[in-house]
Amino acid sequence: AQKVTQAQTEISVVEKEDVTLDCVYETRDTTYYLFWYKQPPSGELVFLIRRNSFDEQNEISGRYSWNFQKSTSSFNFTITASQVVDSAVYFCALTEAGGSEKLVFGKGTKLTVNP
Amino acid sequence: DAGVIQSPRHEVTEMGQEVTLRCKPISGHNSLFWYRQTMMRGLELLIYFNNNVPIDDSGMPEDRFSAKMPNASFSTLKIQPSEPRDSAVYFCASRQGVYYEQYFGPGTRLTVT
């Protein structure tokens, strides 16, 4: 069965620090999709990125970057030069191509960026 | 384009009352999902539809919960009768295709007293 583990429950950093949010997943499928979502204090869930299992290239979008490593079943998310506006709960999620169409979420990591 | 629309944004009701939550998915999306989020249980998938057909309702807590999708642009989640433990934020999400990302609505914060 598919599973997503975000071991870091809460992280607190000071503005301008770099921070990495860990995500480890379990799946029996060879084809699957990984996602990151952001939930700021206002409560909405914002899609950040989708990655399929055949694409291990790292991705960078501004201050955000994602490191996908199939060998360790990890899909980590790094924020460079963090800002107060990055404070949010971040969720990693997984969908298997051959199984249920459900999106399985991790428990989330609450990131607090202090000024 | 408008995102996923949910109404109401906040609902306060008394135990035993019927509650109806509404969702309008993004136009062109063929899958719709209902989630519930609480501090204790996190994000839980309640039910999802493909092409207006319910596919998996195994997450629906009990018979008090029901969901419908009469057409591609509208869905409802109904709780009857409501109980205090139903208090949560209910999210609706839609998706363009099976392996695409889901886009979430702003949520409905339900409080049952």
CSV table of C-alpha atoms in Angstrom, one decimal:
chain,number,residue,atom,x,y,z
A,1,ALA,CA,0.0,0.0,0.0
A,2,GLN,CA,1.2,3.5,-0.7
A,3,LYS,CA,2.4,5.6,2.2
A,4,VAL,CA,4.0,9.0,2.6
A,5,THR,CA,6.1,9.9,5.7
A,6,GLN,CA,7.1,13.4,6.6
A,7,ALA,CA,9.1,12.8,9.7
A,8,GLN,CA,9.6,16.5,10.6
A,9,THR,CA,6.5,17.7,12.4
A,10,GLU,CA,7.6,21.2,12.9
A,11,ILE,CA,10.6,23.3,11.8
A,12,SER,CA,11.5,26.8,12.9
A,13,VAL,CA,14.1,28.9,11.1
A,14,VAL,CA,15.2,32.5,10.9
A,15,GLU,CA,14.6,34.5,7.8
A,16,LYS,CA,17.1,34.0,5.1
A,17,GLU,CA,18.1,30.5,6.3
A,18,ASP,CA,17.8,27.6,3.9
A,19,VAL,CA,15.5,24.8,5.0
A,20,THR,CA,14.8,21.3,3.6
A,21,LEU,CA,11.5,19.5,4.2
A,22,ASP,CA,11.9,15.7,4.0
A,23,CYS,CA,9.4,13.3,2.3
A,24,VAL,CA,9.8,9.6,2.1
A,25,TYR,CA,7.3,7.4,0.3
A,26,GLU,CA,6.4,3.8,-0.1
A,27,THR,CA,4.8,2.2,-3.1
A,28,ARG,CA,4.9,-1.1,-5.0
A,29,ASP,CA,4.1,0.6,-8.3
A,30,THR,CA,6.9,1.4,-10.7
A,31,THR,CA,4.8,4.3,-12.1
A,32,TYR,CA,3.7,6.9,-9.6
A,33,TYR,CA,3.3,10.6,-9.1
A,34,LEU,CA,4.6,12.8,-6.3
A,35,PHE,CA,3.3,16.2,-5.3
A,36,TRP,CA,3.9,19.0,-2.8
A,37,TYR,CA,1.2,21.3,-1.5
A,38,LYS,CA,1.5,24.4,0.7
A,39,GLN,CA,-1.2,25.3,3.3
A,40,PRO,CA,-0.5,28.8,4.6
A,41,PRO,CA,-2.2,30.1,7.8
A,42,SER,CA,-5.2,31.3,5.7
A,43,GLY,CA,-6.0,27.6,5.2
A,44,GLU,CA,-6.2,27.0,1.5
A,45,LEU,CA,-4.2,24.2,-0.1
A,46,VAL,CA,-1.9,25.4,-2.9
A,47,PHE,CA,-0.4,23.0,-5.4
A,48,LEU,CA,3.4,23.5,-5.8
A,49,ILE,CA,4.8,20.7,-8.0
A,50,ARG,CA,4.0,17.3,-9.6
A,51,ARG,CA,6.7,14.8,-10.5
A,52,ASN,CA,6.4,11.4,-12.2
A,53,SER,CA,8.5,8.4,-11.2
A,54,PHE,CA,10.4,8.4,-14.5
A,55,ASP,CA,11.7,11.9,-14.2
A,56,GLU,CA,14.4,12.2,-11.6
A,57,GLN,CA,15.7,15.5,-12.6
A,58,ASN,CA,15.8,18.0,-9.9
A,59,GLU,CA,13.6,21.0,-10.3
A,60,ILE,CA,14.1,24.6,-9.3
A,61,SER,CA,11.5,27.3,-9.3
A,62,GLY,CA,12.8,30.6,-7.8
A,63,ARG,CA,13.7,29.9,-4.2
A,64,TYR,CA,12.1,26.5,-4.3
A,65,SER,CA,13.8,23.3,-5.4
A,66,TRP,CA,12.9,19.7,-5.3
A,67,ASN,CA,15.3,16.7,-5.0
A,68,PHE,CA,13.7,13.4,-6.2
A,69,GLN,CA,15.8,10.2,-5.5
A,70,LYS,CA,14.2,6.9,-6.3
A,71,SER,CA,17.1,5.0,-4.7
A,72,THR,CA,16.1,6.3,-1.3
A,73,SER,CA,12.3,6.8,-2.1
A,74,SER,CA,12.6,10.5,-1.2
A,75,PHE,CA,11.2,13.7,-2.7
A,76,ASN,CA,12.7,16.5,-0.6
A,77,PHE,CA,11.8,20.1,-0.8
A,78,THR,CA,14.3,22.9,-0.2
A,79,ILE,CA,13.5,26.6,0.3
A,80,THR,CA,16.5,28.8,-0.2
A,81,ALA,CA,16.7,32.1,1.7
A,82,SER,CA,13.5,31.6,3.5
A,83,GLN,CA,11.0,34.4,4.0
A,84,VAL,CA,8.3,35.0,6.6
A,85,VAL,CA,5.7,34.4,3.8
A,86,ASP,CA,7.0,30.8,3.5
A,87,SER,CA,5.5,30.0,6.9
A,88,ALA,CA,3.0,27.3,6.3
A,89,VAL,CA,2.3,23.6,6.5
A,90,TYR,CA,3.7,21.7,3.6
A,91,PHE,CA,2.3,18.4,2.5
A,92,CYS,CA,3.9,15.7,0.4
A,93,ALA,CA,1.6,13.4,-1.5
A,94,LEU,CA,1.6,10.3,-3.7
A,95,THR,CA,-0.6,8.7,-6.4
A,96,GLU,CA,0.1,5.3,-7.8
A,97,ALA,CA,-0.5,4.9,-11.5
A,98,GLY,CA,-1.6,1.2,-11.4
A,99,GLY,CA,-3.6,1.3,-8.2
A,100,SER,CA,-6.1,3.5,-6.6
A,101,GLU,CA,-6.5,7.0,-8.0
A,102,LYS,CA,-6.4,8.4,-4.5
A,103,LEU,CA,-3.9,11.0,-3.5
A,104,VAL,CA,-2.2,9.9,-0.2
A,105,PHE,CA,-0.9,12.7,1.9
A,106,GLY,CA,1.8,12.8,4.5
A,107,LYS,CA,1.0,14.3,7.9
A,108,GLY,CA,2.6,17.6,6.9
A,109,THR,CA,5.5,19.7,8.2
A,110,LYS,CA,4.8,23.0,9.8
A,111,LEU,CA,7.4,25.5,8.8
A,112,THR,CA,7.7,28.7,10.8
A,113,VAL,CA,10.1,31.4,9.5
A,114,ASN,CA,10.9,34.0,12.1
A,115,PRO,CA,11.9,37.5,11.2
B,1,ASP,CA,-10.0,31.0,-14.8
B,2,ALA,CA,-12.0,30.6,-11.6
B,3,GLY,CA,-10.6,28.0,-9.2
B,4,VAL,CA,-12.7,25.5,-7.3
B,5,ILE,CA,-15.6,27.3,-5.6
B,6,GLN,CA,-17.0,26.2,-2.3
B,7,SER,CA,-19.9,27.5,-0.3
B,8,PRO,CA,-20.5,28.4,2.4
B,9,ARG,CA,-17.1,29.3,3.7
B,10,HIS,CA,-18.2,29.0,7.2
B,11,GLU,CA,-21.1,27.1,8.7
B,12,VAL,CA,-22.2,27.0,12.3
B,13,THR,CA,-25.1,24.7,13.1
B,14,GLU,CA,-26.6,22.9,16.0
B,15,MET,CA,-26.3,19.2,16.6
B,16,GLY,CA,-29.0,17.3,14.8
B,17,GLN,CA,-29.4,19.8,11.9
B,18,GLU,CA,-28.8,19.0,8.3
B,19,VAL,CA,-25.8,20.6,6.7
B,20,THR,CA,-25.2,20.9,3.0
B,21,LEU,CA,-21.8,21.8,1.6
B,22,ARG,CA,-21.5,22.8,-2.1
B,23,CYS,CA,-18.7,22.7,-4.6
B,24,LYS,CA,-18.2,23.9,-8.2
B,25,PRO,CA,-15.1,22.3,-9.8
B,26,ILE,CA,-12.9,23.9,-12.3
B,27,SER,CA,-14.4,23.7,-15.8
B,28,GLY,CA,-13.1,20.8,-17.8
B,29,HIS,CA,-11.9,18.8,-14.8
B,30,ASN,CA,-13.5,15.4,-14.7
B,31,SER,CA,-12.6,14.2,-11.2
B,32,LEU,CA,-13.9,15.7,-8.0
B,33,PHE,CA,-12.8,14.9,-4.4
B,34,TRP,CA,-14.2,15.7,-1.0
B,35,TYR,CA,-11.8,15.8,1.9
B,36,ARG,CA,-12.1,16.6,5.6
B,37,GLN,CA,-9.3,18.1,7.7
B,38,THR,CA,-9.0,18.0,11.5
B,39,MET,CA,-6.1,18.5,13.8
B,40,MET,CA,-6.4,15.0,15.1
B,41,ARG,CA,-6.8,13.1,11.8
B,42,GLY,CA,-5.2,15.4,9.2
B,43,LEU,CA,-6.5,15.3,5.7
B,44,GLU,CA,-8.9,12.5,5.0
B,45,LEU,CA,-10.4,11.6,1.6
B,46,LEU,CA,-14.1,11.1,2.0
B,47,ILE,CA,-15.3,10.3,-1.5
B,48,TYR,CA,-14.4,11.0,-5.1
B,49,PHE,CA,-16.1,11.1,-8.4
B,50,ASN,CA,-14.9,10.5,-12.0
B,51,ASN,CA,-17.2,11.9,-14.7
B,52,ASN,CA,-19.9,12.5,-12.1
B,53,VAL,CA,-19.9,8.9,-10.9
B,54,PRO,CA,-18.9,8.0,-7.4
B,55,ILE,CA,-15.8,5.8,-7.5
B,56,ASP,CA,-14.8,5.3,-3.9
B,57,ASP,CA,-16.8,6.4,-0.9
B,58,SER,CA,-14.9,4.2,1.6
B,59,GLY,CA,-13.8,7.3,3.5
B,60,MET,CA,-17.3,8.5,4.3
B,61,PRO,CA,-17.5,8.1,8.1
B,62,GLU,CA,-21.0,6.8,8.3
B,63,ASP,CA,-24.4,6.8,6.8
B,64,ARG,CA,-25.0,10.3,8.1
B,65,PHE,CA,-22.8,11.5,5.2
B,66,SER,CA,-23.8,11.5,1.6
B,67,ALA,CA,-22.5,13.1,-1.5
B,68,LYS,CA,-23.9,13.7,-5.0
B,69,MET,CA,-22.6,15.0,-8.3
B,70,PRO,CA,-25.7,15.6,-10.5
B,71,ASN,CA,-23.6,17.2,-13.2
B,72,ALA,CA,-20.0,18.1,-14.2
B,73,SER,CA,-20.2,21.5,-12.5
B,74,PHE,CA,-21.7,20.8,-9.1
B,75,SER,CA,-21.4,18.6,-6.2
B,76,THR,CA,-22.8,18.5,-2.7
B,77,LEU,CA,-21.8,16.9,0.6
B,78,LYS,CA,-24.6,16.4,3.1
B,79,ILE,CA,-24.5,15.6,6.7
B,80,GLN,CA,-27.7,14.6,8.3
B,81,PRO,CA,-28.0,14.7,11.3
B,82,SER,CA,-24.8,16.6,12.2
B,83,GLU,CA,-22.8,15.9,15.3
B,84,PRO,CA,-20.2,18.0,17.1
B,85,ARG,CA,-17.5,15.5,16.0
B,86,ASP,CA,-18.2,16.5,12.4
B,87,SER,CA,-16.7,19.9,13.1
B,88,ALA,CA,-13.8,20.2,10.6
B,89,VAL,CA,-12.7,22.0,7.5
B,90,TYR,CA,-14.2,20.3,4.4
B,91,PHE,CA,-12.3,20.7,1.2
B,92,CYS,CA,-13.4,20.1,-2.3
B,93,ALA,CA,-10.8,19.5,-5.1
B,94,SER,CA,-10.9,18.8,-8.8
B,95,ARG,CA,-8.5,17.3,-11.2
B,96,GLN,CA,-8.1,17.3,-15.0
B,97,GLY,CA,-7.1,13.7,-15.4
B,98,VAL,CA,-6.1,10.7,-13.4
B,99,TYR,CA,-2.4,11.6,-12.8
B,100,TYR,CA,-2.7,15.4,-12.8
B,101,GLU,CA,-2.6,17.5,-9.7
B,102,GLN,CA,-5.7,18.3,-7.7
B,103,TYR,CA,-6.7,21.9,-7.2
B,104,PHE,CA,-8.4,22.6,-3.9
B,105,GLY,CA,-11.2,25.0,-3.0
B,106,PRO,CA,-10.9,27.4,-0.1
B,107,GLY,CA,-12.7,25.0,2.2
B,108,THR,CA,-15.8,25.2,4.4
B,109,ARG,CA,-15.2,25.5,8.1
B,110,LEU,CA,-18.0,23.6,9.8
B,111,THR,CA,-18.8,24.0,13.5
B,112,VAL,CA,-21.4,21.8,15.0
B,113,THR,CA,-22.4,22.9,18.5
